[in-house]
Structures are given as C-alpha cells and as structure tokens.
Amino acid sequence: MNFSSLSAVAFMLDSRNLESVHSLPFATVKTEELSGSQPAEVQNLVQGKWTRSSGWNTIVDPLNGEPFIKVAEVDESGLQPFVESLLKCPKHGLHNPFKAPERYLMLGDISAKAGHQLSLPEVSDFFTKLIQRVAPKSYQQALGEVYVTQKFLENFSGDQVRFLARSFAVPGNHLGQQSHGFRWPYGPVAIITPFNFPLEIPLLQLMGALYMGNKPVVKVDSKVCIVMEQMLRLLHDCGLPMEDVDFINSDGKTMNKLLKEAEPRMTLFTGSSRVADKVAVDLKGRVKLEDAGFDWKILGPDVQEVDYIAWVCDQDAYACSGQKCSSQSILFMHENWTKSPLLRKMTELAARRKLDDLTVGPVLTFTTDAMLGHMNKLLQITGSKLLFGGEALENHNIPAIYGAIKPTAVFVPLEEILKDNNYELVTKEIFGPFQIVTEYKDNQLPLVLNALEKMHAHLTAAVVSNDLLFLQEIIGKSVNGTTYAGLRARTTGAPQNHWFGPAGDPRGAGIGTPEAIKLVWSCHREIIYDYGPLPQQWEIPTAT
C-alpha cells in the first residue's frame, strides 16, 4: 500500500500509552518481552485443538542472534492427525450454495469483528511490533501490512462473503430448462506462505479459502509463524470455529509429505520459483502460485517531478530491505533521466536508511557474502559500475546466517544485459536491498522490450510516464500481472483494493480482490435444470 498515508496513524500508535498485552484476550505473547530468557512458544492447531510436538525449532532474533521463539515443529511421524483432518472434509466443502449457506453469513460476521479488532490501536500496535520482531522492517512498513489486512477484512464483512458465490442463469432451449453457473469450493486445501509478509499474505489467502467453502491447512515460514498463530487466536476470539482451519509448523520435507498423503484438492504456494515448480509437479498441477518476481520499472522520456520519482524508486527498491516480491529489481532509465539529478537524489535517499529505525535491516534469505559476491560478478561485466552501496552494514549483531548490506545499485549497460552469457546473472532475483540500473535511448526501446520478453517471472512492473503513446507501447508489449502506469507508477505497496498477482502463467494466483478469491479458491460448476413439461403427444423418436 501507499504507506505515506499512514504517517498520522503511526505517530498516534507510537505516542500512545498502550495497554498491556493482557488486555488482549487472544494474545499469548508480549512482543516487548520476547527474548532468550523469556522465549515464546508457537503451537500447532489440528482438529480443533492447539497442540505441541516432541520437537522444537528454535528461532533466533534476526537483530541479535538470541534464541527467542520455540516453534513446535511436526515431523513425519506426527502427520497423521493433519492427514485425517483434511480427509474428513468432502470435495464439496464445508459449505456451498446448496449446503450450509448460513456459513457465508457467519464468515461475514467474523470478518467484521476481526477487522474491527485490527482497527483498535492496541491490537494494531501488537501485530505491528510482532511483525517487526520476526521480519524486521520499519514501524510504518509493518503497520501498513496490518492496515491492508484490516481493510481487507472490512471489505468482506456483512453480505460480501455470499456475494462472492453469486451465480448466473441462462435460458434453455425449451420450457423448464435453465443452466445455472455456480462457484464451487475444492474442499480440503493447503496454504503455504513465506516470511516477508507474515500477516497479510497468509491471512488474506486463508480468509479467501474459507469464504468459498474450503477447509485449509496453513503452513507459514517457521521464522515468522508466530504472527499467524496469534492471528488465528484472534479469529477464534471473533467466532471462527476451531475445527475450520489447521495450522502446521514443519520443515519443507514434512510439509511435502503431508501434501502427498492428504492430497488437498488445491494448494496455494507463495514463495520461490524453484520450490513452486517442484510443488506443481508433486501435486500434479493442482496448484496456484505467486512465486518470484524480478520486477522492472521503465522511466519514459518525459522527465518531471524528479524528487518524487527518486523517492518512489527508493521505496520500491529498498523498503523492507528489498524483501518484497514486488520490489524494484531493475530500473530502465531513458537517457533524459540520466541528465537529471535522479541518480544523485536516489543515492542521497538510500544513504538515509539506517538499522536504528529498520529502514534497512536483516536479509533473511541471502547472506552478506552471497549478496556482495553477486555484486562482484556483475561488476566484471564490461561497462558496469557501482552506483552506491556495495558494503556490509556495520556496528550490528545481526547473525551471520542472515545478510546485512547497505542499499545497493549496480549500473549495467543495456547491450551487455542482453548478451546470453550475462542475462541470467543480471536478472537473478536478489531478495534484498539490491537493484540493477541501466539506460536506453529512443532507438533502443526494442532492446528494452526484448529484455522484458526474456524474463521468466511476471509479477509487478511500473511504466513511469504521462506520455500516453509511450504507455500504450510498453503495456501492449509486456505481461506483468500488476502493472502501474503513469507519473506516479510504482512496483510495490499494493493495497487491498486491486488485484495483486502474476500474469502469463495458468498457475498464477491473485490475492485481495473478489476476482482473486474466486479464481484461486473456487471452481466453476454448471447445473442444468430440465424438469419439463414434455411436449404433448411426445413419442420415442427413431434411433440416431
């Protein structure tokens, strides 16, 4: 979302004398007390009961390396209750337009209550700070995630859940015949989500699955699963039946075994392309994917509002330390922008980011050496150069298993990017504060379009220009599922009010909107009514 609109809310929450966590009836942790001496515990939920397991996965604080969360992880020997739970759910789901329709209303009420809870300053602050503890990002970025989640729940309160199941009818060929199209659940389903948005992604997908009548098992990256565990407890407090959702903590191998044994009718996977492709094969295509995004931004020939464009580029590339699937991975600048102060201003903005306020912080999937090693390989390309950054963060206690570098940009000439021996290297997604910058001239626009055509992931994109013919040219010859166009175009900050997801892949998933929910969490069922009457004096016709 556009986080600048949240400044007043963030200030209010930071300056309030907030109530103790004990005033939150659902909460089992206190964010400010999570530490090695007072570690939190994360449990599993199966068949309506919170459970521990025989094994614990200890999560270290990404800011200081101190073990501060114990996750009860299920191993392969403990999967049977989860398998049985999913198998109990029929293919026609927990509800559908012909079965238990009162559940549509129940879920609308739960959404209204949960949305109201997240609007309360003490609840919003609790989740914002809990997100910060496990996926360090600035307070305003974490608050934005809570805000989007709150607005999503408000959007699907009241009758909005049953409106998702709206059907249509078409007149038949004779009296008494009509065809009706319905949205039908899959029944038992699975949701697997990553670390970078520990509340927004799993919650929005979970609620979409429930709205359409499915029974989900949810697996969130263990590093951040405490956030969704606490959110499930809030949902139960708002009336969600305990049996409606299973929540499992496990390693990838164990989760894969669960999927193979329980055979959910549909699995939503958000994460890396490598794992996504494996899941798609293992589950015989019964998947929806929102995988990696090497996301591009093109600055058109019309230079204007340089301060604003520089700020958006900084936000898109480096907010949340670049750990968004929508982060700006490569910037194509028209040569007119190179003559402007843009790069100087981007350098200055990147230099403002500091660990103290988490405007830059730990990278949870790449080490420092891996990111700087990638940068050094890029700098071996002819004509490439370091624009800014390129150094490890200093004076911190971030554990070595994580990465910590200054916001970094590397310039690579466009002609060099397109060379076969360079392209895969340049377009490798680095899930951290790292971007590629390049330049093009008017007659090189076909080269830019060629670079886009060769990309494998098509999530977000931005075309920054108010030249309508330029916009038309780029949009008409590109694919990305969530593309922003115009002077204020960005790649990140998707709110809850428009589709977010990739395009160009039949497995592609969306999130947040009625269209996304219906696409991912339901299928089409056609029921043809044909109850007569028969024509008068009907006779058996000749054989055909």
mmCIF file of N, CA, C and O in Angstrom, residues 430-507:
data_model
loop_
_atom_site.group_PDB
_atom_site.id
_atom_site.type_symbol
_atom_site.label_atom_id
_atom_site.label_comp_id
_atom_site.label_asym_id
_atom_site.label_seq_id
_atom_site.Cartn_x
_atom_site.Cartn_y
_atom_site.Cartn_z
ATOM 1 N N ILE A 430 17.673 -11.028 -6.303
ATOM 2 C CA ILE A 430 18.329 -10.946 -5.002
ATOM 3 C C ILE A 430 17.305 -10.361 -4.044
ATOM 4 O O ILE A 430 16.947 -9.195 -4.148
ATOM 5 N N PHE A 431 16.820 -11.186 -3.120
ATOM 6 C CA PHE A 431 15.737 -10.764 -2.231
ATOM 7 C C PHE A 431 16.321 -9.933 -1.093
ATOM 8 O O PHE A 431 16.346 -10.340 0.064
ATOM 9 N N GLY A 432 16.796 -8.749 -1.460
ATOM 10 C CA GLY A 432 17.434 -7.859 -0.507
ATOM 11 C C GLY A 432 17.514 -6.462 -1.087
ATOM 12 O O GLY A 432 16.963 -6.178 -2.162
ATOM 13 N N PRO A 433 18.216 -5.539 -0.413
ATOM 14 C CA PRO A 433 18.290 -4.142 -0.862
ATOM 15 C C PRO A 433 19.269 -3.991 -2.026
ATOM 16 O O PRO A 433 20.360 -3.434 -1.881
ATOM 17 N N PHE A 434 18.872 -4.454 -3.187
ATOM 18 C CA PHE A 434 19.786 -4.566 -4.322
ATOM 19 C C PHE A 434 18.999 -4.369 -5.606
ATOM 20 O O PHE A 434 17.947 -4.974 -5.804
ATOM 21 N N GLN A 435 19.507 -3.517 -6.508
ATOM 22 C CA GLN A 435 18.848 -3.332 -7.799
ATOM 23 C C GLN A 435 19.872 -3.101 -8.901
ATOM 24 O O GLN A 435 21.001 -2.680 -8.656
ATOM 25 N N ILE A 436 19.432 -3.392 -10.119
ATOM 26 C CA ILE A 436 20.184 -3.109 -11.338
ATOM 27 C C ILE A 436 19.636 -1.825 -11.950
ATOM 28 O O ILE A 436 18.424 -1.602 -11.956
ATOM 29 N N VAL A 437 20.508 -0.977 -12.468
ATOM 30 C CA VAL A 437 20.107 0.250 -13.170
ATOM 31 C C VAL A 437 20.741 0.222 -14.552
ATOM 32 O O VAL A 437 21.911 -0.160 -14.699
ATOM 33 N N THR A 438 19.966 0.609 -15.559
ATOM 34 C CA THR A 438 20.511 0.706 -16.909
ATOM 35 C C THR A 438 19.873 1.885 -17.631
ATOM 36 O O THR A 438 18.944 2.518 -17.115
ATOM 37 N N GLU A 439 20.384 2.170 -18.817
ATOM 38 C CA GLU A 439 19.959 3.351 -19.577
ATOM 39 C C GLU A 439 19.619 2.931 -21.002
ATOM 40 O O GLU A 439 20.217 1.997 -21.544
ATOM 41 N N TYR A 440 18.636 3.621 -21.612
ATOM 42 C CA TYR A 440 18.318 3.353 -23.012
ATOM 43 C C TYR A 440 18.059 4.669 -23.737
ATOM 44 O O TYR A 440 17.683 5.672 -23.129
ATOM 45 N N LYS A 441 18.290 4.642 -25.052
ATOM 46 C CA LYS A 441 17.998 5.781 -25.916
ATOM 47 C C LYS A 441 16.687 5.503 -26.666
ATOM 48 O O LYS A 441 16.171 4.386 -26.648
ATOM 49 N N ASP A 442 16.158 6.508 -27.352
ATOM 50 C CA ASP A 442 14.890 6.343 -28.074
ATOM 51 C C ASP A 442 14.919 5.124 -28.995
ATOM 52 O O ASP A 442 13.977 4.334 -29.031
ATOM 53 N N ASN A 443 16.023 4.983 -29.742
ATOM 54 C CA ASN A 443 16.078 3.895 -30.722
ATOM 55 C C ASN A 443 16.386 2.534 -30.080
ATOM 56 O O ASN A 443 16.473 1.521 -30.769
ATOM 57 N N GLN A 444 16.564 2.521 -28.756
ATOM 58 C CA GLN A 444 16.852 1.261 -28.062
ATOM 59 C C GLN A 444 15.630 0.693 -27.333
ATOM 60 O O GLN A 444 15.751 -0.316 -26.632
ATOM 61 N N LEU A 445 14.467 1.310 -27.509
ATOM 62 C CA LEU A 445 13.280 0.782 -26.847
ATOM 63 C C LEU A 445 13.004 -0.674 -27.226
ATOM 64 O O LEU A 445 12.609 -1.466 -26.350
ATOM 65 N N PRO A 446 13.209 -1.082 -28.486
ATOM 66 C CA PRO A 446 13.033 -2.516 -28.800
ATOM 67 C C PRO A 446 13.954 -3.428 -27.974
ATOM 68 O O PRO A 446 13.565 -4.549 -27.641
ATOM 69 N N LEU A 447 15.146 -2.942 -27.614
ATOM 70 C CA LEU A 447 16.030 -3.741 -26.774
ATOM 71 C C LEU A 447 15.449 -3.893 -25.364
ATOM 72 O O LEU A 447 15.542 -4.967 -24.742
ATOM 73 N N VAL A 448 14.851 -2.818 -24.858
ATOM 74 C CA VAL A 448 14.206 -2.883 -23.538
ATOM 75 C C VAL A 448 13.067 -3.899 -23.576
ATOM 76 O O VAL A 448 12.940 -4.751 -22.684
ATOM 77 N N LEU A 449 12.250 -3.828 -24.618
ATOM 78 C CA LEU A 449 11.125 -4.762 -24.729
ATOM 79 C C LEU A 449 11.612 -6.197 -24.878
ATOM 80 O O LEU A 449 10.989 -7.133 -24.362
ATOM 81 N N ASN A 450 12.729 -6.370 -25.544
ATOM 82 C CA ASN A 450 13.315 -7.703 -25.677
ATOM 83 C C ASN A 450 13.767 -8.230 -24.318
ATOM 84 O O ASN A 450 13.589 -9.414 -23.990
ATOM 85 N N ALA A 451 14.347 -7.341 -23.499
ATOM 86 C CA ALA A 451 14.763 -7.736 -22.150
ATOM 87 C C ALA A 451 13.562 -8.175 -21.316
ATOM 88 O O ALA A 451 13.640 -9.154 -20.561
ATOM 89 N N LEU A 452 12.444 -7.470 -21.466
ATOM 90 C CA LEU A 452 11.237 -7.845 -20.725
ATOM 91 C C LEU A 452 10.697 -9.188 -21.201
ATOM 92 O O LEU A 452 10.259 -10.019 -20.396
ATOM 93 N N GLU A 453 10.723 -9.408 -22.497
ATOM 94 C CA GLU A 453 10.186 -10.633 -23.078
ATOM 95 C C GLU A 453 10.948 -11.866 -22.598
ATOM 96 O O GLU A 453 10.361 -12.947 -22.436
ATOM 97 N N LYS A 454 12.229 -11.709 -22.329
ATOM 98 C CA LYS A 454 13.056 -12.846 -21.929
ATOM 99 C C LYS A 454 12.910 -13.217 -20.448
ATOM 100 O O LYS A 454 13.374 -14.272 -20.022
ATOM 101 N N MET A 455 12.261 -12.356 -19.669
ATOM 102 C CA MET A 455 12.136 -12.616 -18.241
ATOM 103 C C MET A 455 11.176 -13.765 -17.976
ATOM 104 O O MET A 455 10.244 -14.009 -18.737
ATOM 105 N N HIS A 456 11.413 -14.473 -16.864
ATOM 106 C CA HIS A 456 10.602 -15.641 -16.527
ATOM 107 C C HIS A 456 9.444 -15.307 -15.587
ATOM 108 O O HIS A 456 8.403 -15.949 -15.646
ATOM 109 N N ALA A 457 9.638 -14.357 -14.708
ATOM 110 C CA ALA A 457 8.615 -14.014 -13.718
ATOM 111 C C ALA A 457 7.931 -12.717 -14.132
ATOM 112 O O ALA A 457 8.579 -11.772 -14.582
ATOM 113 N N HIS A 458 6.619 -12.674 -13.957
ATOM 114 C CA HIS A 458 5.846 -11.519 -14.448
ATOM 115 C C HIS A 458 4.862 -11.051 -13.379
ATOM 116 O O HIS A 458 3.648 -11.120 -13.555
ATOM 117 N N LEU A 459 5.410 -10.562 -12.278
ATOM 118 C CA LEU A 459 4.557 -10.139 -11.171
ATOM 119 C C LEU A 459 4.196 -8.659 -11.287
ATOM 120 O O LEU A 459 3.145 -8.315 -11.807
ATOM 121 N N THR A 460 5.068 -7.765 -10.808
ATOM 122 C CA THR A 460 4.736 -6.342 -10.871
ATOM 123 C C THR A 460 5.664 -5.608 -11.823
ATOM 124 O O THR A 460 6.740 -6.090 -12.175
ATOM 125 N N ALA A 461 5.223 -4.428 -12.225
ATOM 126 C CA ALA A 461 6.005 -3.582 -13.128
ATOM 127 C C ALA A 461 5.480 -2.158 -13.019
ATOM 128 O O ALA A 461 4.362 -1.920 -12.546
ATOM 129 N N ALA A 462 6.302 -1.208 -13.473
ATOM 130 C CA ALA A 462 5.895 0.190 -13.478
ATOM 131 C C ALA A 462 6.409 0.856 -14.741
ATOM 132 O O ALA A 462 7.565 0.662 -15.128
ATOM 133 N N VAL A 463 5.541 1.636 -15.363
ATOM 134 C CA VAL A 463 5.912 2.459 -16.516
ATOM 135 C C VAL A 463 5.678 3.901 -16.099
ATOM 136 O O VAL A 463 4.536 4.357 -16.005
ATOM 137 N N VAL A 464 6.758 4.611 -15.814
ATOM 138 C CA VAL A 464 6.665 5.956 -15.252
ATOM 139 C C VAL A 464 6.713 6.964 -16.386
ATOM 140 O O VAL A 464 7.782 7.324 -16.888
ATOM 141 N N SER A 465 5.542 7.401 -16.792
ATOM 142 C CA SER A 465 5.437 8.365 -17.888
ATOM 143 C C SER A 465 3.992 8.820 -17.991
ATOM 144 O O SER A 465 3.070 8.046 -17.691
ATOM 145 N N ASN A 466 3.801 10.042 -18.422
ATOM 146 C CA ASN A 466 2.452 10.510 -18.763
ATOM 147 C C ASN A 466 2.290 10.660 -20.270
ATOM 148 O O ASN A 466 1.341 11.276 -20.743
ATOM 149 N N ASP A 467 3.227 10.097 -21.033
ATOM 150 C CA ASP A 467 3.142 10.055 -22.493
ATOM 151 C C ASP A 467 2.271 8.854 -22.862
ATOM 152 O O ASP A 467 2.692 7.698 -22.759
ATOM 153 N N LEU A 468 1.051 9.123 -23.293
ATOM 154 C CA LEU A 468 0.081 8.038 -23.499
ATOM 155 C C LEU A 468 0.516 7.068 -24.589
ATOM 156 O O LEU A 468 0.288 5.855 -24.480
ATOM 157 N N LEU A 469 1.153 7.581 -25.629
ATOM 158 C CA LEU A 469 1.601 6.677 -26.686
ATOM 159 C C LEU A 469 2.734 5.772 -26.189
ATOM 160 O O LEU A 469 2.813 4.598 -26.549
ATOM 161 N N PHE A 470 3.601 6.330 -25.347
ATOM 162 C CA PHE A 470 4.670 5.528 -24.754
ATOM 163 C C PHE A 470 4.085 4.447 -23.846
ATOM 164 O O PHE A 470 4.478 3.277 -23.909
ATOM 165 N N LEU A 471 3.138 4.832 -23.003
ATOM 166 C CA LEU A 471 2.482 3.861 -22.133
ATOM 167 C C LEU A 471 1.832 2.748 -22.945
ATOM 168 O O LEU A 471 1.948 1.557 -22.617
ATOM 169 N N GLN A 472 1.149 3.148 -24.004
ATOM 170 C CA GLN A 472 0.461 2.168 -24.854
ATOM 171 C C GLN A 472 1.446 1.170 -25.449
ATOM 172 O O GLN A 472 1.187 -0.040 -25.505
ATOM 173 N N GLU A 473 2.608 1.670 -25.867
ATOM 174 C CA GLU A 473 3.623 0.808 -26.469
ATOM 175 C C GLU A 473 4.145 -0.214 -25.456
ATOM 176 O O GLU A 473 4.242 -1.409 -25.761
ATOM 177 N N ILE A 474 4.456 0.229 -24.262
ATOM 178 C CA ILE A 474 5.030 -0.669 -23.254
ATOM 179 C C ILE A 474 3.992 -1.653 -22.739
ATOM 180 O O ILE A 474 4.237 -2.869 -22.655
ATOM 181 N N ILE A 475 2.818 -1.151 -22.383
ATOM 182 C CA ILE A 475 1.783 -2.030 -21.824
ATOM 183 C C ILE A 475 1.363 -3.083 -22.845
ATOM 184 O O ILE A 475 1.173 -4.256 -22.505
ATOM 185 N N GLY A 476 1.243 -2.670 -24.111
ATOM 186 C CA GLY A 476 0.812 -3.602 -25.145
ATOM 187 C C GLY A 476 1.817 -4.689 -25.460
ATOM 188 O O GLY A 476 1.473 -5.717 -26.058
ATOM 189 N N LYS A 477 3.084 -4.497 -25.044
ATOM 190 C CA LYS A 477 4.127 -5.468 -25.375
ATOM 191 C C LYS A 477 4.807 -6.024 -24.107
ATOM 192 O O LYS A 477 5.977 -6.363 -24.111
ATOM 193 N N SER A 478 4.018 -6.111 -23.031
ATOM 194 C CA SER A 478 4.530 -6.695 -21.787
ATOM 195 C C SER A 478 3.423 -7.522 -21.146
ATOM 196 O O SER A 478 2.301 -7.595 -21.654
ATOM 197 N N VAL A 479 3.740 -8.143 -20.001
ATOM 198 C CA VAL A 479 2.865 -9.188 -19.465
ATOM 199 C C VAL A 479 2.487 -8.987 -17.998
ATOM 200 O O VAL A 479 1.421 -9.424 -17.585
ATOM 201 N N ASN A 480 3.317 -8.346 -17.213
ATOM 202 C CA ASN A 480 3.221 -8.404 -15.758
ATOM 203 C C ASN A 480 1.798 -8.204 -15.237
ATOM 204 O O ASN A 480 1.087 -7.301 -15.653
ATOM 205 N N GLY A 481 1.411 -9.064 -14.273
ATOM 206 C CA GLY A 481 0.024 -9.119 -13.822
ATOM 207 C C GLY A 481 -0.439 -7.897 -13.071
ATOM 208 O O GLY A 481 -1.624 -7.563 -13.084
ATOM 209 N N THR A 482 0.474 -7.220 -12.378
ATOM 210 C CA THR A 482 0.138 -5.999 -11.651
ATOM 211 C C THR A 482 1.074 -4.910 -12.150
ATOM 212 O O THR A 482 2.232 -4.833 -11.735
ATOM 213 N N THR A 483 0.584 -4.105 -13.077
ATOM 214 C CA THR A 483 1.411 -3.091 -13.732
ATOM 215 C C THR A 483 0.853 -1.709 -13.432
ATOM 216 O O THR A 483 -0.328 -1.438 -13.676
ATOM 217 N N TYR A 484 1.697 -0.849 -12.904
ATOM 218 C CA TYR A 484 1.321 0.531 -12.613
ATOM 219 C C TYR A 484 1.819 1.409 -13.753
ATOM 220 O O TYR A 484 2.954 1.244 -14.221
ATOM 221 N N ALA A 485 0.982 2.352 -14.195
ATOM 222 C CA ALA A 485 1.320 3.169 -15.356
ATOM 223 C C ALA A 485 0.969 4.630 -15.086
ATOM 224 O O ALA A 485 -0.108 4.933 -14.569
ATOM 225 N N GLY A 486 1.892 5.517 -15.438
ATOM 226 C CA GLY A 486 1.674 6.939 -15.239
ATOM 227 C C GLY A 486 2.775 7.538 -14.397
ATOM 228 O O GLY A 486 3.682 6.850 -13.909
ATOM 229 N N LEU A 487 2.706 8.822 -14.188
ATOM 230 C CA LEU A 487 3.759 9.534 -13.462
ATOM 231 C C LEU A 487 3.980 8.962 -12.069
ATOM 232 O O LEU A 487 5.110 8.885 -11.588
ATOM 233 N N ARG A 488 2.916 8.519 -11.406
ATOM 234 C CA ARG A 488 3.029 8.048 -10.026
ATOM 235 C C ARG A 488 3.156 6.526 -9.938
ATOM 236 O O ARG A 488 2.940 5.936 -8.881
ATOM 237 N N ALA A 489 3.522 5.896 -11.041
ATOM 238 C CA ALA A 489 3.628 4.431 -11.063
ATOM 239 C C ALA A 489 4.704 3.939 -10.111
ATOM 240 O O ALA A 489 5.751 4.565 -9.941
ATOM 241 N N ARG A 490 4.455 2.785 -9.509
ATOM 242 C CA ARG A 490 5.371 2.161 -8.563
ATOM 243 C C ARG A 490 5.346 0.657 -8.814
ATOM 244 O O ARG A 490 4.547 0.171 -9.615
ATOM 245 N N THR A 491 6.192 -0.098 -8.146
ATOM 246 C CA THR A 491 6.109 -1.553 -8.240
ATOM 247 C C THR A 491 5.607 -2.173 -6.940
ATOM 248 O O THR A 491 5.117 -3.300 -6.948
ATOM 249 N N THR A 492 5.752 -1.478 -5.825
ATOM 250 C CA THR A 492 5.388 -2.049 -4.519
ATOM 251 C C THR A 492 4.191 -1.318 -3.919
ATOM 252 O O THR A 492 3.677 -0.362 -4.488
ATOM 253 N N GLY A 493 3.800 -1.759 -2.731
ATOM 254 C CA GLY A 493 2.763 -1.062 -1.977
ATOM 255 C C GLY A 493 1.365 -1.380 -2.435
ATOM 256 O O GLY A 493 0.469 -0.547 -2.337
ATOM 257 N N ALA A 494 1.128 -2.604 -2.938
ATOM 258 C CA ALA A 494 -0.222 -2.956 -3.395
ATOM 259 C C ALA A 494 -1.194 -2.910 -2.226
ATOM 260 O O ALA A 494 -0.952 -3.535 -1.191
ATOM 261 N N PRO A 495 -2.284 -2.190 -2.358
ATOM 262 C CA PRO A 495 -3.306 -2.177 -1.308
ATOM 263 C C PRO A 495 -4.252 -3.361 -1.476
ATOM 264 O O PRO A 495 -4.017 -4.247 -2.298
ATOM 265 N N GLN A 496 -5.329 -3.350 -0.689
ATOM 266 C CA GLN A 496 -6.303 -4.432 -0.741
ATOM 267 C C GLN A 496 -7.385 -4.194 -1.786
ATOM 268 O O GLN A 496 -8.232 -5.057 -1.996
ATOM 269 N N ASN A 497 -7.351 -3.070 -2.472
ATOM 270 C CA ASN A 497 -8.464 -2.715 -3.350
ATOM 271 C C ASN A 497 -8.198 -3.003 -4.825
ATOM 272 O O ASN A 497 -9.006 -2.663 -5.671
ATOM 273 N N HIS A 498 -7.068 -3.612 -5.160
ATOM 274 C CA HIS A 498 -6.901 -4.059 -6.535
ATOM 275 C C HIS A 498 -6.159 -5.389 -6.562
ATOM 276 O O HIS A 498 -5.499 -5.794 -5.601
ATOM 277 N N TRP A 499 -6.280 -6.066 -7.692
ATOM 278 C CA TRP A 499 -5.641 -7.366 -7.890
ATOM 279 C C TRP A 499 -4.141 -7.270 -7.699
ATOM 280 O O TRP A 499 -3.494 -6.326 -8.151
ATOM 281 N N PHE A 500 -3.574 -8.280 -7.039
ATOM 282 C CA PHE A 500 -2.128 -8.413 -6.962
ATOM 283 C C PHE A 500 -1.784 -9.855 -7.295
ATOM 284 O O PHE A 500 -2.218 -10.781 -6.606
ATOM 285 N N GLY A 501 -0.995 -10.033 -8.340
ATOM 286 C CA GLY A 501 -0.603 -11.381 -8.734
ATOM 287 C C GLY A 501 0.042 -11.360 -10.099
ATOM 288 O O GLY A 501 -0.008 -10.362 -10.818
ATOM 289 N N PRO A 502 0.690 -12.475 -10.470
ATOM 290 C CA PRO A 502 1.374 -12.551 -11.764
ATOM 291 C C PRO A 502 0.408 -12.799 -12.909
ATOM 292 O O PRO A 502 -0.765 -13.130 -12.705
ATOM 293 N N ALA A 503 0.924 -12.635 -14.115
ATOM 294 C CA ALA A 503 0.177 -12.978 -15.326
ATOM 295 C C ALA A 503 1.073 -13.842 -16.202
ATOM 296 O O ALA A 503 2.259 -14.042 -15.929
ATOM 297 N N GLY A 504 0.491 -14.380 -17.264
ATOM 298 C CA GLY A 504 1.268 -15.159 -18.214
ATOM 299 C C GLY A 504 1.505 -16.593 -17.812
ATOM 300 O O GLY A 504 2.277 -17.304 -18.467
ATOM 301 N N ASP A 505 0.873 -17.066 -16.742
ATOM 302 C CA ASP A 505 1.059 -18.431 -16.259
ATOM 303 C C ASP A 505 -0.304 -18.951 -15.806
ATOM 304 O O ASP A 505 -0.926 -18.346 -14.922
ATOM 305 N N PRO A 506 -0.783 -20.044 -16.385
ATOM 306 C CA PRO A 506 -2.105 -20.554 -15.976
ATOM 307 C C PRO A 506 -2.162 -20.968 -14.514
ATOM 308 O O PRO A 506 -3.247 -21.113 -13.955
ATOM 309 N N ARG A 507 -0.997 -21.127 -13.889
ATOM 310 C CA ARG A 507 -0.961 -21.475 -12.461
ATOM 311 C C ARG A 507 -0.998 -20.239 -11.578
ATOM 312 O O ARG A 507 -1.044 -20.353 -10.348
#
